mmCIF file of C-alpha atoms in Angstrom:
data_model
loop_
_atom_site.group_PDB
_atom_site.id
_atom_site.type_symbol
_atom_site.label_atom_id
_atom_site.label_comp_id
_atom_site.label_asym_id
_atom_site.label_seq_id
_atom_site.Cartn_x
_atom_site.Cartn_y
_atom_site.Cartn_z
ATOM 1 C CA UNK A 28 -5.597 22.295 -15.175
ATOM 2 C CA UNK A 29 -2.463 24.420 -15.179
ATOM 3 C CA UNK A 30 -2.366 24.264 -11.587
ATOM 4 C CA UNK A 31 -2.902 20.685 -11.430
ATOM 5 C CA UNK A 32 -0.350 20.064 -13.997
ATOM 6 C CA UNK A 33 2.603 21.805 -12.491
ATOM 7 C CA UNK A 34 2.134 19.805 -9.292
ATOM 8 C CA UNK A 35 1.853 16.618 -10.991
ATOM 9 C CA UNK A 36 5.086 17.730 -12.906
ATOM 10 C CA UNK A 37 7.000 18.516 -9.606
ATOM 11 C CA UNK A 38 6.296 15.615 -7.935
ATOM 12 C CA UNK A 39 9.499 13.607 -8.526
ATOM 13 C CA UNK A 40 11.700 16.397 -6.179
ATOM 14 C CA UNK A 41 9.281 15.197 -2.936
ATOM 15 C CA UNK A 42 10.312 11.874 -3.041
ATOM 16 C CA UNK A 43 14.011 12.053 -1.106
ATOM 17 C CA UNK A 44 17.205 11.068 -1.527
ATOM 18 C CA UNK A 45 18.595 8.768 0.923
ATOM 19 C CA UNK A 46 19.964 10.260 4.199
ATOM 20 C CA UNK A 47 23.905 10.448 3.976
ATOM 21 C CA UNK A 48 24.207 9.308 7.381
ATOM 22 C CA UNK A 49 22.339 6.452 6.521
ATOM 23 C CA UNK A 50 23.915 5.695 3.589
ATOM 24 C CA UNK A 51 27.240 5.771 5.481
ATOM 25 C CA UNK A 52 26.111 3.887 8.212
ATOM 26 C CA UNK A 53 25.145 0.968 5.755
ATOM 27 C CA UNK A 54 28.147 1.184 3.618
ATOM 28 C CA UNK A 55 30.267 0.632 7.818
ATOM 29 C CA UNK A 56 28.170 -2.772 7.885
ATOM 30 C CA UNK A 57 29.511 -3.736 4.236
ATOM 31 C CA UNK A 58 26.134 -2.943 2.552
ATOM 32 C CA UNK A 59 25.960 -1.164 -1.157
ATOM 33 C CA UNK A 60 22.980 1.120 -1.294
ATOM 34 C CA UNK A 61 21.471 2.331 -4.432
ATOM 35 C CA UNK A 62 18.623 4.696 -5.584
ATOM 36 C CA UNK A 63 16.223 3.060 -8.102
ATOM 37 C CA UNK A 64 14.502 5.925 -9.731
ATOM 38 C CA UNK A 65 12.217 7.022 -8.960
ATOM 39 C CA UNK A 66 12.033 5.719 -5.908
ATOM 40 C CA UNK A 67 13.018 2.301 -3.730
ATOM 41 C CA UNK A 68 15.963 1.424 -3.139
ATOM 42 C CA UNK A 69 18.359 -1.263 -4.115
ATOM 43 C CA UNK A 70 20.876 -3.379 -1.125
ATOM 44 C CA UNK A 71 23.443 -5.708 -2.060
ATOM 45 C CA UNK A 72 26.027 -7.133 0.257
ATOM 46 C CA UNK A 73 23.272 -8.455 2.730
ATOM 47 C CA UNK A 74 22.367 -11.811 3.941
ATOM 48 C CA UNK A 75 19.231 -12.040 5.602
ATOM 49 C CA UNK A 76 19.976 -15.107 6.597
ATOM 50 C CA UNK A 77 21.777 -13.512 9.369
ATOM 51 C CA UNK A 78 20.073 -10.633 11.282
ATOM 52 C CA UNK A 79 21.307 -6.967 10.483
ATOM 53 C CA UNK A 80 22.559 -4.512 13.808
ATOM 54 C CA UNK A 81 19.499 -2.587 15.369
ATOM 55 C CA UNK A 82 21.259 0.374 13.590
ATOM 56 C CA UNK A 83 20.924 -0.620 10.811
ATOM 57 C CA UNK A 84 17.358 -1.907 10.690
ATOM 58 C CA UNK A 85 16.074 1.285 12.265
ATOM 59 C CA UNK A 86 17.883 3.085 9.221
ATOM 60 C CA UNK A 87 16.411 1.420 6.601
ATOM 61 C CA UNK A 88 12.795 1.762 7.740
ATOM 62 C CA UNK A 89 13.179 5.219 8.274
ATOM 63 C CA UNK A 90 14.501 4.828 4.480
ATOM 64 C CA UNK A 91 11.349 2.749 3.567
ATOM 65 C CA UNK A 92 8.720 5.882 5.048
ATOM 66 C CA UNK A 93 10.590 8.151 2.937
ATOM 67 C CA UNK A 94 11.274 5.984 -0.595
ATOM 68 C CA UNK A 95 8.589 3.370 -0.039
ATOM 69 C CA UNK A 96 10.765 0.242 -0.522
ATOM 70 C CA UNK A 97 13.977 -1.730 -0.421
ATOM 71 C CA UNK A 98 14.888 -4.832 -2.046
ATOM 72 C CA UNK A 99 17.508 -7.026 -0.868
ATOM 73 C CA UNK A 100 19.743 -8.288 -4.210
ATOM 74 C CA UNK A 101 20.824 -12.180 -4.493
ATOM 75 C CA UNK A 102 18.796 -13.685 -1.381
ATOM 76 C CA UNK A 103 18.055 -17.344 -3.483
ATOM 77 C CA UNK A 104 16.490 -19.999 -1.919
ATOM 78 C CA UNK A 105 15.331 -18.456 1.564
ATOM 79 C CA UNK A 106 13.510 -21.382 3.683
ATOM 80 C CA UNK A 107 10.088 -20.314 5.219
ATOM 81 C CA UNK A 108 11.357 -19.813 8.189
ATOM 82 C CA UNK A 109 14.228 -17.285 7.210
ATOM 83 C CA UNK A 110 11.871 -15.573 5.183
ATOM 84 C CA UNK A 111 9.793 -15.185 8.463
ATOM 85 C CA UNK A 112 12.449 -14.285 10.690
ATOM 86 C CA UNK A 113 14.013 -11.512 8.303
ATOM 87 C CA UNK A 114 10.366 -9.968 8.065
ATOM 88 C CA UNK A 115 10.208 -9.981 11.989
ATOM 89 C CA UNK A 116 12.918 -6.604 12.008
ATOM 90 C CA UNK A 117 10.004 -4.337 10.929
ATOM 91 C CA UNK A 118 7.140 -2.954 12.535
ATOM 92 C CA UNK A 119 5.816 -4.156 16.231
ATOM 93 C CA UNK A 120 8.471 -7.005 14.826
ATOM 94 C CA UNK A 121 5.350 -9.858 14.398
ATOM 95 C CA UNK A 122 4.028 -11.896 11.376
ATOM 96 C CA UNK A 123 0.039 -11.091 10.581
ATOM 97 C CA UNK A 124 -1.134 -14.061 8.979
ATOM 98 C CA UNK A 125 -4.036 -13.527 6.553
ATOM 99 C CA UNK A 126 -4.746 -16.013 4.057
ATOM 100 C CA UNK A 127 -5.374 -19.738 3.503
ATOM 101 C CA UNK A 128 -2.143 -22.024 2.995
ATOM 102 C CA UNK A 129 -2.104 -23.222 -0.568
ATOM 103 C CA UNK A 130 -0.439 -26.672 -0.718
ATOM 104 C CA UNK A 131 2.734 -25.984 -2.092
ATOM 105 C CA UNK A 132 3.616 -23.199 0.409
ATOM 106 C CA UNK A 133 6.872 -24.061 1.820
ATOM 107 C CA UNK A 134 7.081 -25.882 4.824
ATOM 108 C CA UNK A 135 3.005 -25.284 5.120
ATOM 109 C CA UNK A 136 3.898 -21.843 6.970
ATOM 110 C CA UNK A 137 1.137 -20.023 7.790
ATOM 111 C CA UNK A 138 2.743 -16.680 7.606
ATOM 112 C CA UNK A 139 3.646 -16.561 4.263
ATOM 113 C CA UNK A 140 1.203 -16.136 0.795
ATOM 114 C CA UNK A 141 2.440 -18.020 -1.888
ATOM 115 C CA UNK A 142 1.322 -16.157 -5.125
ATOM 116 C CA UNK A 143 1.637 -17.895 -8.925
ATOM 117 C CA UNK A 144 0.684 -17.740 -12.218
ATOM 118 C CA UNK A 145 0.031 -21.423 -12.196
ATOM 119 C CA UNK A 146 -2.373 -22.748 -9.888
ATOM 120 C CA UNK A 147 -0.503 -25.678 -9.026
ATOM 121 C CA UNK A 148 2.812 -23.548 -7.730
ATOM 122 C CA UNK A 149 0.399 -20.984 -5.175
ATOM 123 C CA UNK A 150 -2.762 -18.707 -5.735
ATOM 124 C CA UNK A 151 -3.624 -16.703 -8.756
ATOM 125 C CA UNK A 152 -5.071 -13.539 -9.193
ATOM 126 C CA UNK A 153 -3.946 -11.474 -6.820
ATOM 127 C CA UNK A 154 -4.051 -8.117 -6.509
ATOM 128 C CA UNK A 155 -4.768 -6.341 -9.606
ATOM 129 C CA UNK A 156 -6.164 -3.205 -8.711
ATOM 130 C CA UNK A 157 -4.558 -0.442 -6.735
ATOM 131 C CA UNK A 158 -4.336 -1.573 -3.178
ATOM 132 C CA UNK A 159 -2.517 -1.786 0.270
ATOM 133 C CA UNK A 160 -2.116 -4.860 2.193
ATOM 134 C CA UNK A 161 -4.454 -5.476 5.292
ATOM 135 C CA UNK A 162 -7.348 -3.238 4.382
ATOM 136 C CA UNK A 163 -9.167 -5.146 6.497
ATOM 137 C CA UNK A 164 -7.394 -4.721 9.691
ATOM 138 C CA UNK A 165 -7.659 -1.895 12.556
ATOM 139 C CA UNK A 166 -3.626 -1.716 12.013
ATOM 140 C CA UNK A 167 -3.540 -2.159 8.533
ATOM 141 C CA UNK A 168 0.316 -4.035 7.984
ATOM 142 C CA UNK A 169 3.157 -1.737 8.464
ATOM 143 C CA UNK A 170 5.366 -3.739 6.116
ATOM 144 C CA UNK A 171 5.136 -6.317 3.627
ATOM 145 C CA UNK A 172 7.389 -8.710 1.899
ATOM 146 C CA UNK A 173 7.577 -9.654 -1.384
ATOM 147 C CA UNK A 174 10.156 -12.522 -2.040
ATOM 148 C CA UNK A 175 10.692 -13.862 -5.367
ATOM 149 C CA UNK A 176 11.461 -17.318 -5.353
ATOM 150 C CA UNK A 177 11.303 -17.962 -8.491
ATOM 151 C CA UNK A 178 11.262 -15.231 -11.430
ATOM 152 C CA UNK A 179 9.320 -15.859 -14.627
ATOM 153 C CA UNK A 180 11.287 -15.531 -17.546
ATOM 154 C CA UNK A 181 9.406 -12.986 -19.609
ATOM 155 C CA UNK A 182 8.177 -10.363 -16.974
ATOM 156 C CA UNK A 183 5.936 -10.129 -14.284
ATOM 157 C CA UNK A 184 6.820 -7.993 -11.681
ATOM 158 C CA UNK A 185 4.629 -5.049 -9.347
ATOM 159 C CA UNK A 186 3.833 -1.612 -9.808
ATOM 160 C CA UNK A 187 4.331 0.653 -6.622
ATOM 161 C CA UNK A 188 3.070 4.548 -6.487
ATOM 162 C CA UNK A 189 4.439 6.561 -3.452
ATOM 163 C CA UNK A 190 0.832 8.023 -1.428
ATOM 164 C CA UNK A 191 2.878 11.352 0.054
ATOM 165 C CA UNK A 192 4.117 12.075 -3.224
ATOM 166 C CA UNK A 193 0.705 11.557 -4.496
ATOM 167 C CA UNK A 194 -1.399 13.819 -2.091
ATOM 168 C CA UNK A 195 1.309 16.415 -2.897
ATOM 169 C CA UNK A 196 0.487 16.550 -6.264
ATOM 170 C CA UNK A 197 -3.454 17.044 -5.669
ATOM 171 C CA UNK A 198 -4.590 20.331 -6.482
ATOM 172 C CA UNK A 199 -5.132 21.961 -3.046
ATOM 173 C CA UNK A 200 -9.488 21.988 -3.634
ATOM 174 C CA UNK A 201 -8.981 18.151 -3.970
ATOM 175 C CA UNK A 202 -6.458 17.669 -1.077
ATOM 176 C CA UNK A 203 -9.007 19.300 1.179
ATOM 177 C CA UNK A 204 -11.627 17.017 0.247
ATOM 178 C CA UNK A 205 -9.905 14.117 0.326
ATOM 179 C CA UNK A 206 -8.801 14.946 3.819
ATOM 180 C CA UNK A 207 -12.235 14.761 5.154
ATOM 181 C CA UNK A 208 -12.779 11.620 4.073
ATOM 182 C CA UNK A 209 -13.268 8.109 6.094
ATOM 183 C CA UNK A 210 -13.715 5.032 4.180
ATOM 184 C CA UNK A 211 -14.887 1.563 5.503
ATOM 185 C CA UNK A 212 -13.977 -2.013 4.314
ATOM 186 C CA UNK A 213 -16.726 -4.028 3.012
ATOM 187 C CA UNK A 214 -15.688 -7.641 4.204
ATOM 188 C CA UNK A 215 -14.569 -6.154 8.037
ATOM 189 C CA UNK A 216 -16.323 -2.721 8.632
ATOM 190 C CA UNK A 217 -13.389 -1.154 9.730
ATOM 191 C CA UNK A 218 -12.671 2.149 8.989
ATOM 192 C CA UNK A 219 -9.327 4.258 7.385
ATOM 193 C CA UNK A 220 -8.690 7.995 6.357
ATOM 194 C CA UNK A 221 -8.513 8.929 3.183
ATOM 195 C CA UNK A 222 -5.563 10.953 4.217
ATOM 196 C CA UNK A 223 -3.774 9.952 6.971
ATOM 197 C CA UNK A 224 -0.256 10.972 8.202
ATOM 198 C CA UNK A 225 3.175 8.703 8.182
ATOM 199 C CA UNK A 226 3.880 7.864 11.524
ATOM 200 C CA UNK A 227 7.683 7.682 10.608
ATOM 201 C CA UNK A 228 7.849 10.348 7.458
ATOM 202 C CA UNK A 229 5.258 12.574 8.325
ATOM 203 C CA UNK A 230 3.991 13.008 5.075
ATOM 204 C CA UNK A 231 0.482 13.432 4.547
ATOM 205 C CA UNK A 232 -0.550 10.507 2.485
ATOM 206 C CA UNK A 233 -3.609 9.087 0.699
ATOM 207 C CA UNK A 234 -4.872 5.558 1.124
ATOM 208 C CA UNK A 235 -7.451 3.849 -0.429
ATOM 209 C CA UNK A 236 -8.262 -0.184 -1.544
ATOM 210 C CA UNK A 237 -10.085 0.120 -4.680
ATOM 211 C CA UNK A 238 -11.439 -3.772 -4.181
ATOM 212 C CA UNK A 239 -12.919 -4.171 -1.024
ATOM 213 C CA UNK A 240 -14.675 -0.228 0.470
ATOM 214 C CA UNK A 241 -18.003 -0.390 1.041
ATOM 215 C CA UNK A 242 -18.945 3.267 2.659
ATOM 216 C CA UNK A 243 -16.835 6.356 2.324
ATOM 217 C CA UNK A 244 -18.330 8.838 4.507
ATOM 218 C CA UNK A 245 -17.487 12.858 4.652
ATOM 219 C CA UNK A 246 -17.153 15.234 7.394
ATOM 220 C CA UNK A 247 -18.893 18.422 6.283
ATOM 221 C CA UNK A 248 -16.752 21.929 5.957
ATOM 222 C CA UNK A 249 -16.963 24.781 8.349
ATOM 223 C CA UNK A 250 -15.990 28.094 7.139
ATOM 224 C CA UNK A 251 -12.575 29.097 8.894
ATOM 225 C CA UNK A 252 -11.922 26.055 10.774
ATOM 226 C CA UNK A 253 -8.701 24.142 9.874
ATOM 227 C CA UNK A 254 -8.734 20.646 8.658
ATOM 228 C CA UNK A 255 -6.388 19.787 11.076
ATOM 229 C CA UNK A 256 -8.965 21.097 14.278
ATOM 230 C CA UNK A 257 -12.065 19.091 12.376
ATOM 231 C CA UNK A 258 -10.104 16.139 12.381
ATOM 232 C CA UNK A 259 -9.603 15.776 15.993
ATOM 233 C CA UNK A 260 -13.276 16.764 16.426
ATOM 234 C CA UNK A 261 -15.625 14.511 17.555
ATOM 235 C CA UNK A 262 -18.230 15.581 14.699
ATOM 236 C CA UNK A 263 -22.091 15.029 15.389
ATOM 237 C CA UNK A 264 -24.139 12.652 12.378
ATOM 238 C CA UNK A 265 -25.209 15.648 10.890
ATOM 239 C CA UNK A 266 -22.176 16.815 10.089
ATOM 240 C CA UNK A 267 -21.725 13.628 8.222
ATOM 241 C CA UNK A 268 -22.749 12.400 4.862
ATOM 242 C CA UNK A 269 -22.395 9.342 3.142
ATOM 243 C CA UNK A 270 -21.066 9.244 -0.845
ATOM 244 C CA UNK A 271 -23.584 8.419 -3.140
ATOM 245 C CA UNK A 272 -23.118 6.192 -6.023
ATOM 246 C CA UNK A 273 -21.446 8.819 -9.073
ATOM 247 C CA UNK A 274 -19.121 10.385 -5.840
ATOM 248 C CA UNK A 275 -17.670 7.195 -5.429
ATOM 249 C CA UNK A 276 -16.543 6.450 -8.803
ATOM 250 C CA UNK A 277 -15.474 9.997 -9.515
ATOM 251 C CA UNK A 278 -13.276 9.449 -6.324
ATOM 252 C CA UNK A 279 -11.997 5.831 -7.132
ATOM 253 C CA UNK A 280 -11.637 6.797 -10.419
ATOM 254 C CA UNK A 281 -9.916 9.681 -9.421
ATOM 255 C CA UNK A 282 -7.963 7.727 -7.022
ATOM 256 C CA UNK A 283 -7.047 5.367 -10.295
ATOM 257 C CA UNK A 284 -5.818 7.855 -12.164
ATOM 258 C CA UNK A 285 -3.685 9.582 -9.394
ATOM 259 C CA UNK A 286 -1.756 6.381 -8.996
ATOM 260 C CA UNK A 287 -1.527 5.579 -12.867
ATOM 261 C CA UNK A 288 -0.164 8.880 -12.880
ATOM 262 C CA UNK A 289 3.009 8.505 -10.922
ATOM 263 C CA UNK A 290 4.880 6.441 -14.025
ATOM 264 C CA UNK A 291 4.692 9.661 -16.260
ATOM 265 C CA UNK A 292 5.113 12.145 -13.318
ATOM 266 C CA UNK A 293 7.920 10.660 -10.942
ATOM 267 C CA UNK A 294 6.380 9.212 -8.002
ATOM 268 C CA UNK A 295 5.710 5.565 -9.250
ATOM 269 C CA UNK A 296 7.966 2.427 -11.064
ATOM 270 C CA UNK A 297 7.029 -0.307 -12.422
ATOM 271 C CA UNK A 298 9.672 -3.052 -10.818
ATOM 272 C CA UNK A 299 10.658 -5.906 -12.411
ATOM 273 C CA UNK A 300 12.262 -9.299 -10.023
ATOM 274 C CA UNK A 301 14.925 -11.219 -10.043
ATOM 275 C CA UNK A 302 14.937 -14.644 -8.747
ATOM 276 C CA UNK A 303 16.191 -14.037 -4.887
ATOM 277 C CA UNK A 304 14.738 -10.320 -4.592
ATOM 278 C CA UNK A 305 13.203 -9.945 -1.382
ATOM 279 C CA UNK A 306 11.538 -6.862 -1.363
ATOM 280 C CA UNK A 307 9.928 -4.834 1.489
ATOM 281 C CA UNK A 308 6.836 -1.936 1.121
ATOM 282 C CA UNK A 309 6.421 0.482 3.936
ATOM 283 C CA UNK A 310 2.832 -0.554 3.335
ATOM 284 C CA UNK A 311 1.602 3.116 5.275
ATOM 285 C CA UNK A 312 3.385 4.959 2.238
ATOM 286 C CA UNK A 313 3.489 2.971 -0.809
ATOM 287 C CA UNK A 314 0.171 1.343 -2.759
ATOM 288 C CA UNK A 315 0.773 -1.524 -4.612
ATOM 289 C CA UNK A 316 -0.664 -3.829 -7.961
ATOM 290 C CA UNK A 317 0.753 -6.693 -9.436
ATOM 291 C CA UNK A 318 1.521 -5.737 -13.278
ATOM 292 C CA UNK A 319 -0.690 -7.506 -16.157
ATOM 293 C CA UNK A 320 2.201 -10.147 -17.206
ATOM 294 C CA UNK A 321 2.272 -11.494 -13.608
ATOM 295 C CA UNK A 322 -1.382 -12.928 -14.506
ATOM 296 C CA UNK A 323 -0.183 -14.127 -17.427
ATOM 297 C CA UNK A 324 0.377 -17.905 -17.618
ATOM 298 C CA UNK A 325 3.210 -20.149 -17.034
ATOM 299 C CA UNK A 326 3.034 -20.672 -20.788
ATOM 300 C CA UNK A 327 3.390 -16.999 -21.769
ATOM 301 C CA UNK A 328 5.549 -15.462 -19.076
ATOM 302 C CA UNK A 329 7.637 -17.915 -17.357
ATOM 303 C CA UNK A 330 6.866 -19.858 -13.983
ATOM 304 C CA UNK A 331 6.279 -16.990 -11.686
ATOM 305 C CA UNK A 332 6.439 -18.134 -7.753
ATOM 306 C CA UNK A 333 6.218 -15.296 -4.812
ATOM 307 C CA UNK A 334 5.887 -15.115 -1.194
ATOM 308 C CA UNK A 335 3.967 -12.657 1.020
ATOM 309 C CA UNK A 336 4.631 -12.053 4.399
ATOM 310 C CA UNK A 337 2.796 -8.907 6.413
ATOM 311 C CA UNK A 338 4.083 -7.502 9.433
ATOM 312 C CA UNK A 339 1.775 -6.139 12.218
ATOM 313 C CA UNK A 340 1.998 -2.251 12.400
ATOM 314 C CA UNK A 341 2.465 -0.750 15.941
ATOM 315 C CA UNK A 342 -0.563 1.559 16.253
ATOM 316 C CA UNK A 343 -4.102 1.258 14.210
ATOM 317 C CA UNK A 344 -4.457 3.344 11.569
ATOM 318 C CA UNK A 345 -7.341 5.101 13.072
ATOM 319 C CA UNK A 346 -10.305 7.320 11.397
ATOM 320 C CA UNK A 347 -10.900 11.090 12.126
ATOM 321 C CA UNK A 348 -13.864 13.276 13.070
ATOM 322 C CA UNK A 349 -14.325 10.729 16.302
ATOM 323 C CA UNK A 350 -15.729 8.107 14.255
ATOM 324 C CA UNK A 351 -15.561 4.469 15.408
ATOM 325 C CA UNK A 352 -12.768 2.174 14.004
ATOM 326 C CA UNK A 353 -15.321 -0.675 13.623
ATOM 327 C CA UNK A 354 -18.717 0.236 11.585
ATOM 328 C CA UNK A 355 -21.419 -2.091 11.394
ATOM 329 C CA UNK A 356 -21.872 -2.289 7.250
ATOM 330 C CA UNK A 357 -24.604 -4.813 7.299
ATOM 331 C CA UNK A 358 -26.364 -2.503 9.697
ATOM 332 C CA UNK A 359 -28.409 0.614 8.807
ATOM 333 C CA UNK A 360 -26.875 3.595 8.616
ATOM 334 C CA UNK A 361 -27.001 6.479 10.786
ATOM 335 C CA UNK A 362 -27.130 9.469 8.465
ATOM 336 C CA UNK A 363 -29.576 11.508 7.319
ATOM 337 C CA UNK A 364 -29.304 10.923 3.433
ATOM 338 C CA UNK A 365 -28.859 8.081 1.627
ATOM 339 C CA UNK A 366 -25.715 6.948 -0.182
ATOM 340 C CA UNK A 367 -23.509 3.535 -0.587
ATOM 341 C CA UNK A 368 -23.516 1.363 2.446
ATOM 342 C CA UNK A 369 -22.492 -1.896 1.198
ATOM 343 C CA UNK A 370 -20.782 -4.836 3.028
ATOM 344 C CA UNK A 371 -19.354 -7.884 1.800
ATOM 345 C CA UNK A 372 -17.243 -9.658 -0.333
ATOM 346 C CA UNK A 373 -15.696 -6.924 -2.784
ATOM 347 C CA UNK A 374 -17.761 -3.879 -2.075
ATOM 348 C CA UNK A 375 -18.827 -0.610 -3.947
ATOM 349 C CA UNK A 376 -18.548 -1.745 -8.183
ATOM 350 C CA UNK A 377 -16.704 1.284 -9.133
ATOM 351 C CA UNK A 378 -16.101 -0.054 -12.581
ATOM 352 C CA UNK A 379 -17.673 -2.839 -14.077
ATOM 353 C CA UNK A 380 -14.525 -4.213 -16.541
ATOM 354 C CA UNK A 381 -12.004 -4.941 -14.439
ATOM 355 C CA UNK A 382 -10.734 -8.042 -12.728
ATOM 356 C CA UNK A 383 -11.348 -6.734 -8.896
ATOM 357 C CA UNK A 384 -9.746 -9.239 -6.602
ATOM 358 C CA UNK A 385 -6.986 -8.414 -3.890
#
């Protein structure tokens, strides 16, 4: 536990400070940069209504893989369109649309999620577990935008953990593990690492939606052979096992308590809007949930009123060991012993008290 501890304890020092080229680069375009602390960081001077230089852009998501997030200050009353266009810069630079159009989305754009705390003003419910946008997808989102349009009075904002800083504080037994680990979505079959590494930071990083996996399977050890060699292995099924029922929720409860971690040991903050934030998640690097006040009502909290937009990533975020991207979940399975294989709607019940949609 000592061990454990004094990672957990160093954590906060992993997490970067923003590049002083960067920083002066912004401050040439008139842009005031500022550390939020932990992480994220805080731009005022911009107007997004207006696109930023290449430079500049390219900066700030090589800011985003390293501090998970930047919110643009004072950007009130975006139209859907601007909202769209400003959320175009990162990425492969195009909108993934995911979701139903509730009837008061602006301008009924399909590219944008409006989220509420009253039914009539956008969807409710979302996102309460531990989670990263587009779980579902081959190239799960590289980006995603979270505008406030309209910030409820008494509180109701997100709570963001940083994955590198995360995996880094894993005792090294764990990290080793975790790093022969696929999982697979329940609603689309497709399949993610456990660990995976930033294609902009480098960082190796943990990632995993505790809503919707149905299967995590492992790639067995082999005395003296690196992690990094077994990963680009194509591995035979029996080298392969499936987690049984207790091994998944000792690892998503694991996983849990990894993330809840980060308030107390400097890799996670709990941010809190204004009205006009518009805030963008390296979605590769930073997991996301929405606090408990933003479920709150209208009545208690304030009208609370946010837009989503996700931004297609440029490469798939591909399993290792040689194992397919897509896996048939409603299939049988292919391995030897028995374990979860479950497909649909929310997946493996990891914990039978909490609100589970994302």
């Amino acid at each position: 536990m000592g061990n454990l501890q004094t990672r957990l304890d160093d954590t906060s020092s992993t997490i970067p400070a923003i590049d002083p080229v960067h920083l002066s680069l912004l401050e040439q375009h008139g842009l005031t940069a500022t550390e939020l602390e932990p992480l994220g960081i805080e731009i005022r001077g911009a107007d997004v209504r207006s696109a930023l230089p290449e430079a500049v852009i390219k900066a700030l998501e090589v800011e985003m893989a390293q501090r998970g997030f930047i919110v643009f200050k004072h950007q009130t009353e975006l139209s859907a369109n601007e909202l769209v266009e400003a959320s175009k810069w990162w990425g492969a630079g195009e909108i993934h649309s995911t979701h139903g159009v509730h009837p008061a989305t602006p301008d009924m754009n399909r590219d944008i999620f409006r989220c509420s705390n009253d039914d009539r003003y956008g969807i409710l419910g979302v996102g309460p577990q531990w989670h990263n946008d587009g779980s579902f997808e081959a190239a799960i989102f590289s980006h995603s935008a979270y505008y406030m349009a309209r910030a409820p009075e008494h509180g109701g904002g997100t709570h963001f953990a940083h994955q590198g800083a995360a995996f880094d504080s894993l005792p090294e037994e764990k990290q080793a593990y975790w790093e022969r680990l696929v999982s697979v979505n329940s609603a689309s079959g497709v399949s993610h690492p456990v660990v995976h590494t930033h294609p902009i930071s480098g960082r190796k990083s943990v990632w995993l939606h505790l809503g919707m996996t149905g299967a995590v399977i492992e790639r067995l050890p082999e005395d003296g052979v690196p992690i990094e060699e077994l990963q680009r292995q194509p591995a035979d099924v029996a080298q392969m096992r499936l987690l049984n029922a207790d091994e998944l929720k000792q690892l998503f409860n694991d996983y849990n308590d990894l993330l809840n971690a980060s308030f107390d040991k400097g890799y996670g903050i709990r941010y809190h809007y204004d009205t006009g934030d518009l805030l963008y998640v390296d979605n590769w690097a930073l997991a996301h949930r929405a606090a408990p006040e933003a479920h709150m009502s209208a009545e208690q909290q304030g009208l609370r009123i946010m837009d989503r937009v996700t931004v297609k990533a440029k490469q798939n975020l591909a399993p290792h060991f040689g194992l397919p991207q897509h896996i048939n979940l409603a299939g049988p399975h292919p391995f030897n012993h028995d374990g979860i294989w479950q497909a649909g709607g929310i997946g493996f019940r990891w914990k039978d008290d909490i609100p589970m949609q994302n």
